XYZ file of C-alpha atoms in Angstrom:
248
model
C 8.223 -1.099 10.805
C 5.048 0.912 10.331
C 3.503 2.362 13.479
C -0.254 2.339 14.047
C -0.184 6.092 14.628
C 0.894 6.519 10.991
C -2.215 4.718 9.704
C -5.393 6.588 8.817
C -7.575 4.724 11.279
C -11.363 4.949 11.310
C -11.538 4.613 15.095
C -9.291 4.121 18.077
C -10.362 0.581 19.001
C -7.160 -1.127 20.207
C -8.495 -4.560 19.227
C -8.923 -3.990 15.469
C -6.976 -1.841 13.026
C -9.517 -0.438 10.552
C -8.252 1.881 7.839
C -10.264 3.443 5.022
C -8.498 3.088 1.711
C -8.056 5.134 -1.457
C -7.271 1.999 -3.483
C -9.604 -0.895 -4.360
C -7.343 -3.140 -2.297
C -8.326 -4.702 1.040
C -5.730 -6.308 3.296
C -7.056 -8.515 6.076
C -5.060 -10.281 8.807
C -7.303 -12.025 11.351
C -4.853 -14.199 13.284
C -1.805 -12.128 14.268
C -3.162 -10.400 17.351
C -2.025 -10.887 20.938
C -4.410 -8.744 22.968
C -6.916 -9.999 25.516
C -10.556 -9.244 24.762
C -12.036 -7.674 27.922
C -14.733 -9.746 29.656
C -14.253 -12.518 27.126
C -13.436 -16.102 28.149
C -11.003 -18.213 26.196
C -12.458 -20.245 23.348
C -12.895 -23.859 24.444
C -15.174 -25.500 21.867
C -12.668 -27.978 20.464
C -15.511 -29.782 18.703
C -15.859 -26.835 16.314
C -14.450 -27.468 12.827
C -10.830 -26.355 12.452
C -10.556 -25.277 16.087
C -7.208 -23.490 16.364
C -5.969 -20.915 18.869
C -2.285 -20.532 17.954
C -0.852 -17.203 16.825
C -0.085 -16.450 13.167
C 3.215 -14.850 14.101
C 3.912 -11.495 12.425
C 0.970 -11.768 10.022
C -0.426 -8.518 11.444
C 2.933 -6.823 11.091
C 3.277 -8.064 7.523
C -0.136 -6.608 6.677
C 0.741 -3.246 8.224
C 4.136 -3.119 6.548
C 2.609 -4.022 3.175
C 0.179 -1.116 3.537
C 3.062 1.228 4.287
C 5.092 0.035 1.300
C 2.073 0.269 -1.001
C 1.381 3.835 0.061
C 5.009 4.755 -0.604
C 4.738 3.264 -4.104
C 1.362 4.713 -5.062
C 0.715 7.648 -2.760
C -2.553 5.965 -1.794
C -3.736 3.745 1.037
C -5.299 0.286 0.900
C -8.201 -0.668 3.134
C -7.034 -2.495 6.254
C -8.809 -4.793 8.684
C -6.282 -6.317 11.088
C -6.933 -8.179 14.325
C -4.997 -7.097 17.378
C -7.136 -9.423 19.518
C -5.821 -12.907 20.199
C -7.260 -15.862 18.351
C -7.576 -17.508 21.748
C -10.658 -15.330 22.298
C -12.053 -14.756 18.795
C -11.335 -16.345 15.422
C -12.582 -14.037 12.660
C -11.747 -16.565 9.938
C -14.460 -18.996 11.047
C -18.261 -18.815 10.959
C -19.537 -16.728 13.860
C -20.907 -19.749 15.727
C -17.409 -21.298 15.748
C -15.275 -18.171 16.010
C -16.984 -16.449 18.943
C -18.242 -18.154 22.103
C -19.375 -15.218 24.244
C -21.204 -11.918 24.022
C -17.955 -9.948 24.210
C -16.322 -12.168 21.615
C -19.296 -11.881 19.291
C -19.160 -8.082 19.423
C -15.512 -8.092 18.366
C -16.144 -10.705 15.683
C -18.997 -8.692 14.198
C -17.009 -5.475 14.186
C -14.241 -7.197 12.206
C -16.696 -8.467 9.618
C -18.663 -5.229 9.464
C -15.393 -3.503 8.546
C -14.675 -6.083 5.832
C -18.197 -5.779 4.441
C -17.898 -2.005 4.275
C -14.538 -2.269 2.495
C -15.830 -4.813 -0.028
C -18.941 -2.744 -0.759
C -16.811 0.372 -1.263
C -14.389 -1.297 -3.680
C -16.574 -3.857 -5.439
C -17.290 -1.938 -8.637
C -13.774 -0.563 -9.021
C -11.336 -2.119 -11.534
C -8.851 -4.435 -9.866
C -10.770 -4.767 -6.595
C -8.948 -7.403 -4.551
C -9.053 -8.737 -0.993
C -5.782 -10.238 0.264
C -6.148 -12.264 3.465
C -2.736 -12.664 5.136
C -1.846 -15.655 7.303
C 1.189 -17.613 8.428
C 1.955 -21.305 8.089
C 4.604 -23.552 9.604
C 4.636 -26.270 6.960
C 7.237 -24.881 4.501
C 9.345 -21.966 5.693
C 10.218 -20.454 2.315
C 6.817 -20.833 0.644
C 3.574 -18.894 0.224
C 0.504 -21.114 -0.081
C -2.169 -19.599 -2.295
C -5.807 -20.141 -1.279
C -8.729 -19.356 -3.557
C -10.982 -22.353 -2.897
C -9.455 -23.804 -6.074
C -10.231 -20.570 -7.935
C -13.829 -20.197 -6.698
C -13.033 -16.938 -4.884
C -11.882 -15.358 -8.180
C -14.462 -13.706 -10.393
C -13.530 -15.433 -13.654
C -12.810 -18.753 -11.882
C -9.288 -18.819 -13.305
C -5.924 -17.269 -12.462
C -6.506 -15.032 -15.482
C -5.366 -11.496 -14.632
C -3.264 -12.759 -11.728
C -1.000 -15.027 -13.761
C -0.187 -12.808 -16.746
C 3.306 -11.364 -16.948
C 2.314 -8.336 -14.875
C -0.340 -10.017 -12.742
C -0.248 -10.140 -8.949
C 0.851 -13.772 -8.529
C 3.250 -13.586 -11.474
C 5.051 -10.633 -9.912
C 5.321 -12.412 -6.559
C 6.991 -15.348 -8.294
C 9.200 -13.249 -10.568
C 10.575 -11.421 -7.535
C 11.586 -14.640 -5.816
C 8.636 -15.721 -3.708
C 7.862 -19.415 -4.016
C 4.078 -19.612 -4.465
C 2.353 -22.989 -4.133
C 0.677 -23.976 -6.387
C 2.758 -22.083 -8.924
C 1.000 -20.229 -11.734
C 2.796 -22.670 -14.039
C 0.602 -25.427 -12.600
C -2.754 -23.858 -13.377
C -4.642 -27.136 -13.037
C -3.034 -28.191 -9.757
C -5.383 -28.233 -6.773
C -4.477 -26.036 -3.820
C -3.292 -27.579 -0.575
C -6.581 -28.339 1.262
C -5.114 -27.035 4.522
C -4.477 -23.613 2.966
C -7.015 -23.236 0.156
C -8.983 -20.354 1.620
C -11.060 -19.852 4.744
C -14.220 -18.176 5.926
C -13.080 -14.708 4.868
C -12.370 -15.624 1.244
C -15.596 -17.631 1.114
C -17.647 -14.794 2.615
C -16.255 -11.936 0.511
C -14.765 -13.682 -2.523
C -16.386 -14.101 -5.926
C -18.497 -17.085 -4.903
C -20.332 -14.931 -2.334
C -23.111 -12.461 -3.078
C -21.632 -9.027 -3.787
C -18.106 -10.465 -3.555
C -14.805 -9.482 -5.154
C -11.627 -11.293 -6.122
C -10.151 -12.711 -2.915
C -6.900 -14.557 -2.302
C -5.647 -16.059 0.963
C -1.858 -16.067 1.296
C -0.135 -18.237 3.928
C 3.474 -17.152 4.457
C 6.219 -19.421 5.746
C 8.391 -18.445 8.703
C 11.382 -17.277 6.648
C 9.235 -14.793 4.740
C 7.852 -13.088 7.848
C 10.962 -13.211 10.025
C 12.320 -9.981 11.474
C 15.034 -9.845 8.814
C 12.794 -10.657 5.847
C 9.452 -9.079 6.744
C 10.083 -5.697 5.117
C 11.437 -7.319 1.967
C 8.372 -9.556 1.746
C 6.072 -6.578 2.263
C 7.822 -4.640 -0.511
C 7.374 -7.555 -2.886
C 3.670 -7.802 -2.086
C 3.262 -4.039 -2.564
C 5.039 -4.120 -5.925
C 2.819 -6.995 -7.031
C -0.324 -5.113 -5.966
C 0.786 -1.993 -7.836
C 1.408 -4.039 -10.981
C -1.986 -5.722 -10.600
C -3.721 -2.364 -10.423
C -1.815 -0.897 -13.345
C -1.719 -3.909 -15.649
C -2.863 -7.274 -14.380
C -6.400 -6.223 -13.485
C -7.209 -5.217 -17.058
């Protein structure tokens, strides 16, 4: 498992892992943290849309391990923005008014999004620029749910470069990951529970100055202790192929 000390971090904030990348790849993981936010009360506004406080188990570790595997494959680092703070205090994948309920929470929320904005601005004009937002889901243990707002967070509004033989999603599937909807079902709507959140809407192609953005929700089997490294390697291989071939 990759250690935080091995990452090229931009600061030493224990609540958010922020790494500057050499690749036009951004990996975000907003829901895997466990740390308390100092001077921040628990979120209690259950009337907010999609109010959730449960942990996305190992999503942060999967993001970190994917970065490590990608660097080993390419010799270069992706951009990273990973929450170490608990979703009980701040939810960075919601609008600010719903994701932060206190001054301390708002500060953490804004730092997360400032880091994403900086990463998107730095990669936006580069070929193959892609934001991958990593989450976990408990619905189907062996499946990855793809979320693009039914393709609206992709710049050409189609699976295009991602579904070709050497595209990102095609490589995930060819190496044994069950992606739902499959690239074979190009017209199938995404599961509305997993079809992209605030991050893909804010930084994806439908947003001003956005890039291609895909939310991936991994089932429990794929992020278990025994499978996490294998899953990370598959994601890294798919990213490498996307940069070399599928992004063209």
